[in-house]
Structure formats: structure tokens, C-alpha cells
Backbone as XML, in Angstrom:
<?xml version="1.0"?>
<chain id="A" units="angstrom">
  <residue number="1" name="UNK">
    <atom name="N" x="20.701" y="28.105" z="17.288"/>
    <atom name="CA" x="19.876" y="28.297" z="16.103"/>
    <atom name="C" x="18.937" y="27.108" z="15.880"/>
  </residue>
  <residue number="2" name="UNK">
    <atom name="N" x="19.496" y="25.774" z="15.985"/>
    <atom name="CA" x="18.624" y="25.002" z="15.760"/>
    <atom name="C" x="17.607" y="24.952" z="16.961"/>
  </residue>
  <residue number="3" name="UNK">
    <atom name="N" x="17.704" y="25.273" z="17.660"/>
    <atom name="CA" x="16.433" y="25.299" z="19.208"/>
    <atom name="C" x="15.606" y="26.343" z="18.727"/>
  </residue>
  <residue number="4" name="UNK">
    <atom name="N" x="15.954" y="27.494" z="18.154"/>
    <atom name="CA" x="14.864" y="28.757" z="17.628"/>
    <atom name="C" x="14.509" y="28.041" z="16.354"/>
  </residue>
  <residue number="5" name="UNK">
    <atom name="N" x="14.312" y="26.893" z="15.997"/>
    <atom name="CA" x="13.944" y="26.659" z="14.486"/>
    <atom name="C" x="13.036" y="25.451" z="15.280"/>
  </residue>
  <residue number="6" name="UNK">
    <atom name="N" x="13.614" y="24.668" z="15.938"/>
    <atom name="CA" x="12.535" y="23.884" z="16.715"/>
    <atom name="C" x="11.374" y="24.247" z="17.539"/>
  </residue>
  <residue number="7" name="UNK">
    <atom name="N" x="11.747" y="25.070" z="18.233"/>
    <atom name="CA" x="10.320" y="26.085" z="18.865"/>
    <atom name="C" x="9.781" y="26.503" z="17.687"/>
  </residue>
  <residue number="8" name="UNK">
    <atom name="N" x="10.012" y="27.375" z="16.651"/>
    <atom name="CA" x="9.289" y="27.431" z="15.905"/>
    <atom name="C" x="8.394" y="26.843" z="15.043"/>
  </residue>
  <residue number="9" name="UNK">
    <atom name="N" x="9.225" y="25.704" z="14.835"/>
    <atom name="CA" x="7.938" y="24.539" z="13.522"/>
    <atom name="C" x="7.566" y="23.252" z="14.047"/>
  </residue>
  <residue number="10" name="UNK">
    <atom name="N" x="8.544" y="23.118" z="15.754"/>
    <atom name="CA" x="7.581" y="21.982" z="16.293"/>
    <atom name="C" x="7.325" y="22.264" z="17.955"/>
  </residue>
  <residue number="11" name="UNK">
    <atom name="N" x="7.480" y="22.993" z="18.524"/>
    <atom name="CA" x="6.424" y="22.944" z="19.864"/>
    <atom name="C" x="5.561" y="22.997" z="19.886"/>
  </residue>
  <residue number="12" name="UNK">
    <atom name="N" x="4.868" y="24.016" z="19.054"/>
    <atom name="CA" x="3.585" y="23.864" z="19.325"/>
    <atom name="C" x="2.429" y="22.675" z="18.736"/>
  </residue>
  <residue number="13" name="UNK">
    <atom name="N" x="2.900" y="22.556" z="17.495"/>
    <atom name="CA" x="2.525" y="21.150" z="16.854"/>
    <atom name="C" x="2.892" y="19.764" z="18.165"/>
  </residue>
  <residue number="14" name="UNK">
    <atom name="N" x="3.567" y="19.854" z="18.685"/>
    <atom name="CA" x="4.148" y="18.696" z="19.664"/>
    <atom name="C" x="3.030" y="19.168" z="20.807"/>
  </residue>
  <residue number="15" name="UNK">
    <atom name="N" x="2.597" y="20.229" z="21.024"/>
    <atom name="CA" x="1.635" y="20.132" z="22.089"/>
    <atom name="C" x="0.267" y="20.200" z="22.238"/>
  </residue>
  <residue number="16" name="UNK">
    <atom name="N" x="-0.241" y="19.810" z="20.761"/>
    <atom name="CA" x="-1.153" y="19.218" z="20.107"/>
    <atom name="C" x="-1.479" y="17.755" z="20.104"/>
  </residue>
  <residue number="17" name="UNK">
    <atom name="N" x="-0.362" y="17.346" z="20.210"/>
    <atom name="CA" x="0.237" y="15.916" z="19.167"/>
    <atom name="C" x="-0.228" y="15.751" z="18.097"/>
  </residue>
  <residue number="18" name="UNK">
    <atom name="N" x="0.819" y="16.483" z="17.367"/>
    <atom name="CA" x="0.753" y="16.580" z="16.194"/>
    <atom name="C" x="2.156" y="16.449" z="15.519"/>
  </residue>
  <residue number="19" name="UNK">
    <atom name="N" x="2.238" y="16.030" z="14.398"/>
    <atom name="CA" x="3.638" y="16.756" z="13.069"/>
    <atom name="C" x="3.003" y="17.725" z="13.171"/>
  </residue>
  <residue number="20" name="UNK">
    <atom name="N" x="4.455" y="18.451" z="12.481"/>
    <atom name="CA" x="4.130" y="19.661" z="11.628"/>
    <atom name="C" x="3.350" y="19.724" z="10.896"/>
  </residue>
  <residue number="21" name="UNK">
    <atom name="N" x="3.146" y="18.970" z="9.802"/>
    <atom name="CA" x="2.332" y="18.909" z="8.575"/>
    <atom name="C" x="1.335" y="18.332" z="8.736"/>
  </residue>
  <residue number="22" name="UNK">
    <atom name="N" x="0.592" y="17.407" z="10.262"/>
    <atom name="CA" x="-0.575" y="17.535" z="10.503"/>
    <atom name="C" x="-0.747" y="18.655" z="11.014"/>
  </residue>
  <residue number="23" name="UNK">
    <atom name="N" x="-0.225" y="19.326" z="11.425"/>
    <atom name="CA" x="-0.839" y="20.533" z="12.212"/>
    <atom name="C" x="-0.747" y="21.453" z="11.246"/>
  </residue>
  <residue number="24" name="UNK">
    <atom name="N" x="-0.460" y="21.421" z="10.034"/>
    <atom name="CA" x="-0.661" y="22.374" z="8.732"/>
    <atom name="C" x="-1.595" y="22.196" z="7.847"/>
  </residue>
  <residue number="25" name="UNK">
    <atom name="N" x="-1.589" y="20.791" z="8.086"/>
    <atom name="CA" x="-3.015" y="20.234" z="7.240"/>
    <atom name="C" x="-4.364" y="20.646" z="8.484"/>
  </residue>
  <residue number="26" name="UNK">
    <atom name="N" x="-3.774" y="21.063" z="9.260"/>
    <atom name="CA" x="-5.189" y="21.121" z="10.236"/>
    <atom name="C" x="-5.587" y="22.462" z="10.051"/>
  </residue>
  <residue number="27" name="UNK">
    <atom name="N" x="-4.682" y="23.933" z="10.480"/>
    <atom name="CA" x="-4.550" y="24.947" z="10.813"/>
    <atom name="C" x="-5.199" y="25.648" z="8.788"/>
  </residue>
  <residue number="28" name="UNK">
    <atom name="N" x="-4.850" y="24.739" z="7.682"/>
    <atom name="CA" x="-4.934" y="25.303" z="6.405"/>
    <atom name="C" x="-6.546" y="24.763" z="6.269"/>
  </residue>
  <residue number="29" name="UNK">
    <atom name="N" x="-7.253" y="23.795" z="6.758"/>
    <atom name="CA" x="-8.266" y="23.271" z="6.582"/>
    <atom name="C" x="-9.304" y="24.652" z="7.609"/>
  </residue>
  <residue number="30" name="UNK">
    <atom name="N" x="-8.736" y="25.010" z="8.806"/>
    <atom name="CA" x="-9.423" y="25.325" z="9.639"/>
    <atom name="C" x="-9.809" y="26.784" z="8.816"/>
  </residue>
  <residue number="31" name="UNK">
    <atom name="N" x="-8.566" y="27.231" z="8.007"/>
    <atom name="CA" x="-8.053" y="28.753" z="7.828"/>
    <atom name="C" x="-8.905" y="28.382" z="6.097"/>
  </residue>
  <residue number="32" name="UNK">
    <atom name="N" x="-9.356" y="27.859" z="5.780"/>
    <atom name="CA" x="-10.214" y="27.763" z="4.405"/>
    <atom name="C" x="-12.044" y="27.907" z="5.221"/>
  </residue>
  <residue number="33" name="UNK">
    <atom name="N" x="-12.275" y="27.495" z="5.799"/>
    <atom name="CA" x="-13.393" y="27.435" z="6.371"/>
    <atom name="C" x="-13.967" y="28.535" z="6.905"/>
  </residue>
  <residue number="34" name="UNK">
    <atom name="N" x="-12.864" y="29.212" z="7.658"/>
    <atom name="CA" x="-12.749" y="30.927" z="8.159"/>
    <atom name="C" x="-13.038" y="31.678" z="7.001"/>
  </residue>
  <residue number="35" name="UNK">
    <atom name="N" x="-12.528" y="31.556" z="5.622"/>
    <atom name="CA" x="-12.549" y="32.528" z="4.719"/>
    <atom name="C" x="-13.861" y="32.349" z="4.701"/>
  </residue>
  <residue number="36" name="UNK">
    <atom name="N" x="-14.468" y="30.531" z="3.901"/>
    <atom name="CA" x="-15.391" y="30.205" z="3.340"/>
    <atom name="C" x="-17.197" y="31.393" z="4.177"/>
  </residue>
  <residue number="37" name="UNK">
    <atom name="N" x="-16.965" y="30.870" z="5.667"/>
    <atom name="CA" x="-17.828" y="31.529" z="7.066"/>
    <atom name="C" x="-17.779" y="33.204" z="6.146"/>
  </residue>
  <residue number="38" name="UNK">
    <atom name="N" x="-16.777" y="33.716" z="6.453"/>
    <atom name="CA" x="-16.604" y="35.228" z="5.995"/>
    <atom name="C" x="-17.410" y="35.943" z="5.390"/>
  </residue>
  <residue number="39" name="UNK">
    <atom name="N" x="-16.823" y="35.052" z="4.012"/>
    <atom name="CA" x="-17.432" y="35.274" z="2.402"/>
    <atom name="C" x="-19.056" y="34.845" z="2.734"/>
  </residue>
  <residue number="40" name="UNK">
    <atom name="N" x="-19.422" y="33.964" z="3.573"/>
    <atom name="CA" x="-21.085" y="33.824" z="3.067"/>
    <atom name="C" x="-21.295" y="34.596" z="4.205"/>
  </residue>
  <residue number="41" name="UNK">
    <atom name="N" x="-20.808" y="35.168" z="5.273"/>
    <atom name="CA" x="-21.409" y="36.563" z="5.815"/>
    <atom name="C" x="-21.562" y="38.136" z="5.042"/>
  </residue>
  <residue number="42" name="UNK">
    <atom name="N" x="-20.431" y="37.758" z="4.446"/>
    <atom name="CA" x="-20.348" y="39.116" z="3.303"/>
    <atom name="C" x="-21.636" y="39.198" z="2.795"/>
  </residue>
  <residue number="43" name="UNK">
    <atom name="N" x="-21.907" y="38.078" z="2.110"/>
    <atom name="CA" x="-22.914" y="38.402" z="1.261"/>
    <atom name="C" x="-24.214" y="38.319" z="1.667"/>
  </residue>
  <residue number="44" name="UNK">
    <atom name="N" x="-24.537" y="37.957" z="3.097"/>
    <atom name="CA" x="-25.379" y="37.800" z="3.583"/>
    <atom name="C" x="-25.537" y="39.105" z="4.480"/>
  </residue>
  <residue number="45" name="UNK">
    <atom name="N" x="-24.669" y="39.849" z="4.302"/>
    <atom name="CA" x="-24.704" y="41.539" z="4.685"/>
    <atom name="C" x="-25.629" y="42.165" z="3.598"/>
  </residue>
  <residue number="46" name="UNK">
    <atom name="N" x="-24.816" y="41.819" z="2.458"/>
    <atom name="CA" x="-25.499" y="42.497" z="1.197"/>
    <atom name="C" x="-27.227" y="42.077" z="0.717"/>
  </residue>
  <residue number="47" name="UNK">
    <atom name="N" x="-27.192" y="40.556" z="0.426"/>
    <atom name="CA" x="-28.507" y="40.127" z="0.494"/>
    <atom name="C" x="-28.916" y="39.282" z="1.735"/>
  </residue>
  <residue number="48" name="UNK">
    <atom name="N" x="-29.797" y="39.225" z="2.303"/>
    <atom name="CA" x="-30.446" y="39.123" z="3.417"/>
    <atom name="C" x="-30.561" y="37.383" z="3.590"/>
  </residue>
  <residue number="49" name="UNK">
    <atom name="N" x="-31.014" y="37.066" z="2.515"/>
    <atom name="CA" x="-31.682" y="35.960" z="1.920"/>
    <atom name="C" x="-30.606" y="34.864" z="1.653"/>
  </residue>
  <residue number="50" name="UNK">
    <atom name="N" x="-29.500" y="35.417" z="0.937"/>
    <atom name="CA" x="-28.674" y="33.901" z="0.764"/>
    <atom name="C" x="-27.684" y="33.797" z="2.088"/>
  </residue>
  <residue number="51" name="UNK">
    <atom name="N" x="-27.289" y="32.613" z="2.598"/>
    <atom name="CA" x="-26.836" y="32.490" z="3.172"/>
    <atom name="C" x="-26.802" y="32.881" z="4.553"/>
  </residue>
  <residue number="52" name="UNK">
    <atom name="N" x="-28.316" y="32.672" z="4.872"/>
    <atom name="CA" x="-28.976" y="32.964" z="6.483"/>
    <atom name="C" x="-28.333" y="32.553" z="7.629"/>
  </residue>
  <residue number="53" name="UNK">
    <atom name="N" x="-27.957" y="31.141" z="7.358"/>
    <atom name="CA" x="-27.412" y="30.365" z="8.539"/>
    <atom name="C" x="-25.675" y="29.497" z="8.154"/>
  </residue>
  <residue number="54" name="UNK">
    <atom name="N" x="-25.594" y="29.699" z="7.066"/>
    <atom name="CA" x="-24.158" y="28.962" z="6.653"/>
    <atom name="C" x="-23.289" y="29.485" z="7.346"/>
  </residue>
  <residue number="55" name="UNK">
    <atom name="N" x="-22.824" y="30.793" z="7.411"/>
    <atom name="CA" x="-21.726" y="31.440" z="8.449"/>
    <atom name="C" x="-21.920" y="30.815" z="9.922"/>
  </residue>
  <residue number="56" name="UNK">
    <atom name="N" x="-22.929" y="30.858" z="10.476"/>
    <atom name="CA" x="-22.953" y="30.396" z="11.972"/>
    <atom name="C" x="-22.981" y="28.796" z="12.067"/>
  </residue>
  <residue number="57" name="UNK">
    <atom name="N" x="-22.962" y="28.064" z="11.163"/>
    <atom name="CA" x="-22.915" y="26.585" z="11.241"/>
    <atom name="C" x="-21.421" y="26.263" z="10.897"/>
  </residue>
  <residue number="58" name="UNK">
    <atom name="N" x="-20.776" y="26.653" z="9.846"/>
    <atom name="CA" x="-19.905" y="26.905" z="10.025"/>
    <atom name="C" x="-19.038" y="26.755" z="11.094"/>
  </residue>
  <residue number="59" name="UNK">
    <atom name="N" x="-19.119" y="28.247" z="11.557"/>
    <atom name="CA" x="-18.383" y="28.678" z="12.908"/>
    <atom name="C" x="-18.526" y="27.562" z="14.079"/>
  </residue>
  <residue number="60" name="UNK">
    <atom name="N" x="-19.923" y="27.142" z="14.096"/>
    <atom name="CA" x="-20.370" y="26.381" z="15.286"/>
    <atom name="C" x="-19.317" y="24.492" z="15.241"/>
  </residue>
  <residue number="61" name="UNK">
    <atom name="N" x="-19.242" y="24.715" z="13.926"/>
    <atom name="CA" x="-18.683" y="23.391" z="13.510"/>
    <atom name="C" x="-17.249" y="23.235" z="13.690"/>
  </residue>
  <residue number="62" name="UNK">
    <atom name="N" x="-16.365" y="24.298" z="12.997"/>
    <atom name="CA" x="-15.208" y="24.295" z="14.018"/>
    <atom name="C" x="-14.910" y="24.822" z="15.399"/>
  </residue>
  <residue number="63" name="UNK">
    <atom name="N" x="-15.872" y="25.408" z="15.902"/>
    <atom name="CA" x="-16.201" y="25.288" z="17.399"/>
    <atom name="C" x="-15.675" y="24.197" z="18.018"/>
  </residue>
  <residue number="64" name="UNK">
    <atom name="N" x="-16.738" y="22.891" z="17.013"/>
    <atom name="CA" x="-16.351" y="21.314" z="17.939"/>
    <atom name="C" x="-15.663" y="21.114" z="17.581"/>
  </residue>
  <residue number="65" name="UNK">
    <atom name="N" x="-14.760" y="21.074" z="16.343"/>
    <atom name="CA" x="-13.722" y="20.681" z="15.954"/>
    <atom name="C" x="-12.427" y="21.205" z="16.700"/>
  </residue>
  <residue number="66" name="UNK">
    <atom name="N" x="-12.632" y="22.251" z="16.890"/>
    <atom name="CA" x="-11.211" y="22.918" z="17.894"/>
    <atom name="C" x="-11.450" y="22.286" z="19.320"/>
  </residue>
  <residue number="67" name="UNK">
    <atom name="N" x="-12.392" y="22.746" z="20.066"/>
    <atom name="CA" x="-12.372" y="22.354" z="21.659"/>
    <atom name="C" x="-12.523" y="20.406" z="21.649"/>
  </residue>
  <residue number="68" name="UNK">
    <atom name="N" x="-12.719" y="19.841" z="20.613"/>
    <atom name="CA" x="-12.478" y="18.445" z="20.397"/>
    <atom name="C" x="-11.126" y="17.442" z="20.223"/>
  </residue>
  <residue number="69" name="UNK">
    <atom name="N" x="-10.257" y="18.464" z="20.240"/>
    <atom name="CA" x="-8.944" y="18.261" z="19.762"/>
    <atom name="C" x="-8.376" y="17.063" z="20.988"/>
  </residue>
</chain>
């Protein structure tokens, strides 16, 4: 049991090098940014005009941030 609780909340964080809780502070930062991208595509479905390029800068930004790791 404790080996299925360790694979779970630290291998993969360990093959990062990471804690857990950096790799939660990373994965919750990354996963706010995703919504944030979303939401100004949403509305940039609806109106044309706001939010032209924020979704793809965005995206492009944790782009480097992920393959930078």
C-alpha cells in the first residue's frame, strides 16, 4: 500500500525534480492559465475584436514554460 501511494503522489513529481507541492504549485499555475487561454477564446468566438491574440500568447508561453522544464 505504501508503494501505490508513493507512485502516486511522488514519481512522477520525482521525475521532474520536483516535491509534490512544487509540482502542484506548477501543474495549478499551468491549469489556471489553460482556463484563463479558454475563456479569452470563448469570447473571442463571440466577439471578434476582444481578445485577438491573448489565447495564442498564452498558449505559446506555456509552450516555453513546459518544454523548458
Amino acid at each position: 500500500m505504501t508503494r501505490v501511494l508513493t507512485a502516486l503522489f511522488s514519481d512522477h513529481p520525482a521525475s521532474v525534480n520536483e516535491t509534490y507541492f512544487e509540482h502542484m504549485r506548477f501543474a495549478a499555475t499551468f491549469a489556471f492559465w489553460l482556463m484563463a487561454a479558454a475563456f479569452c477564446a470563448a469570447v473571442h468566438a463571440i466577439i471578434p475584436a476582444l481578445f485577438e491574440k491573448t489565447a495564442g500568447n498564452i498558449i505559446r508561453r506555456l509552450h516555453d514554460k513546459i518544454t523548458n522544464r
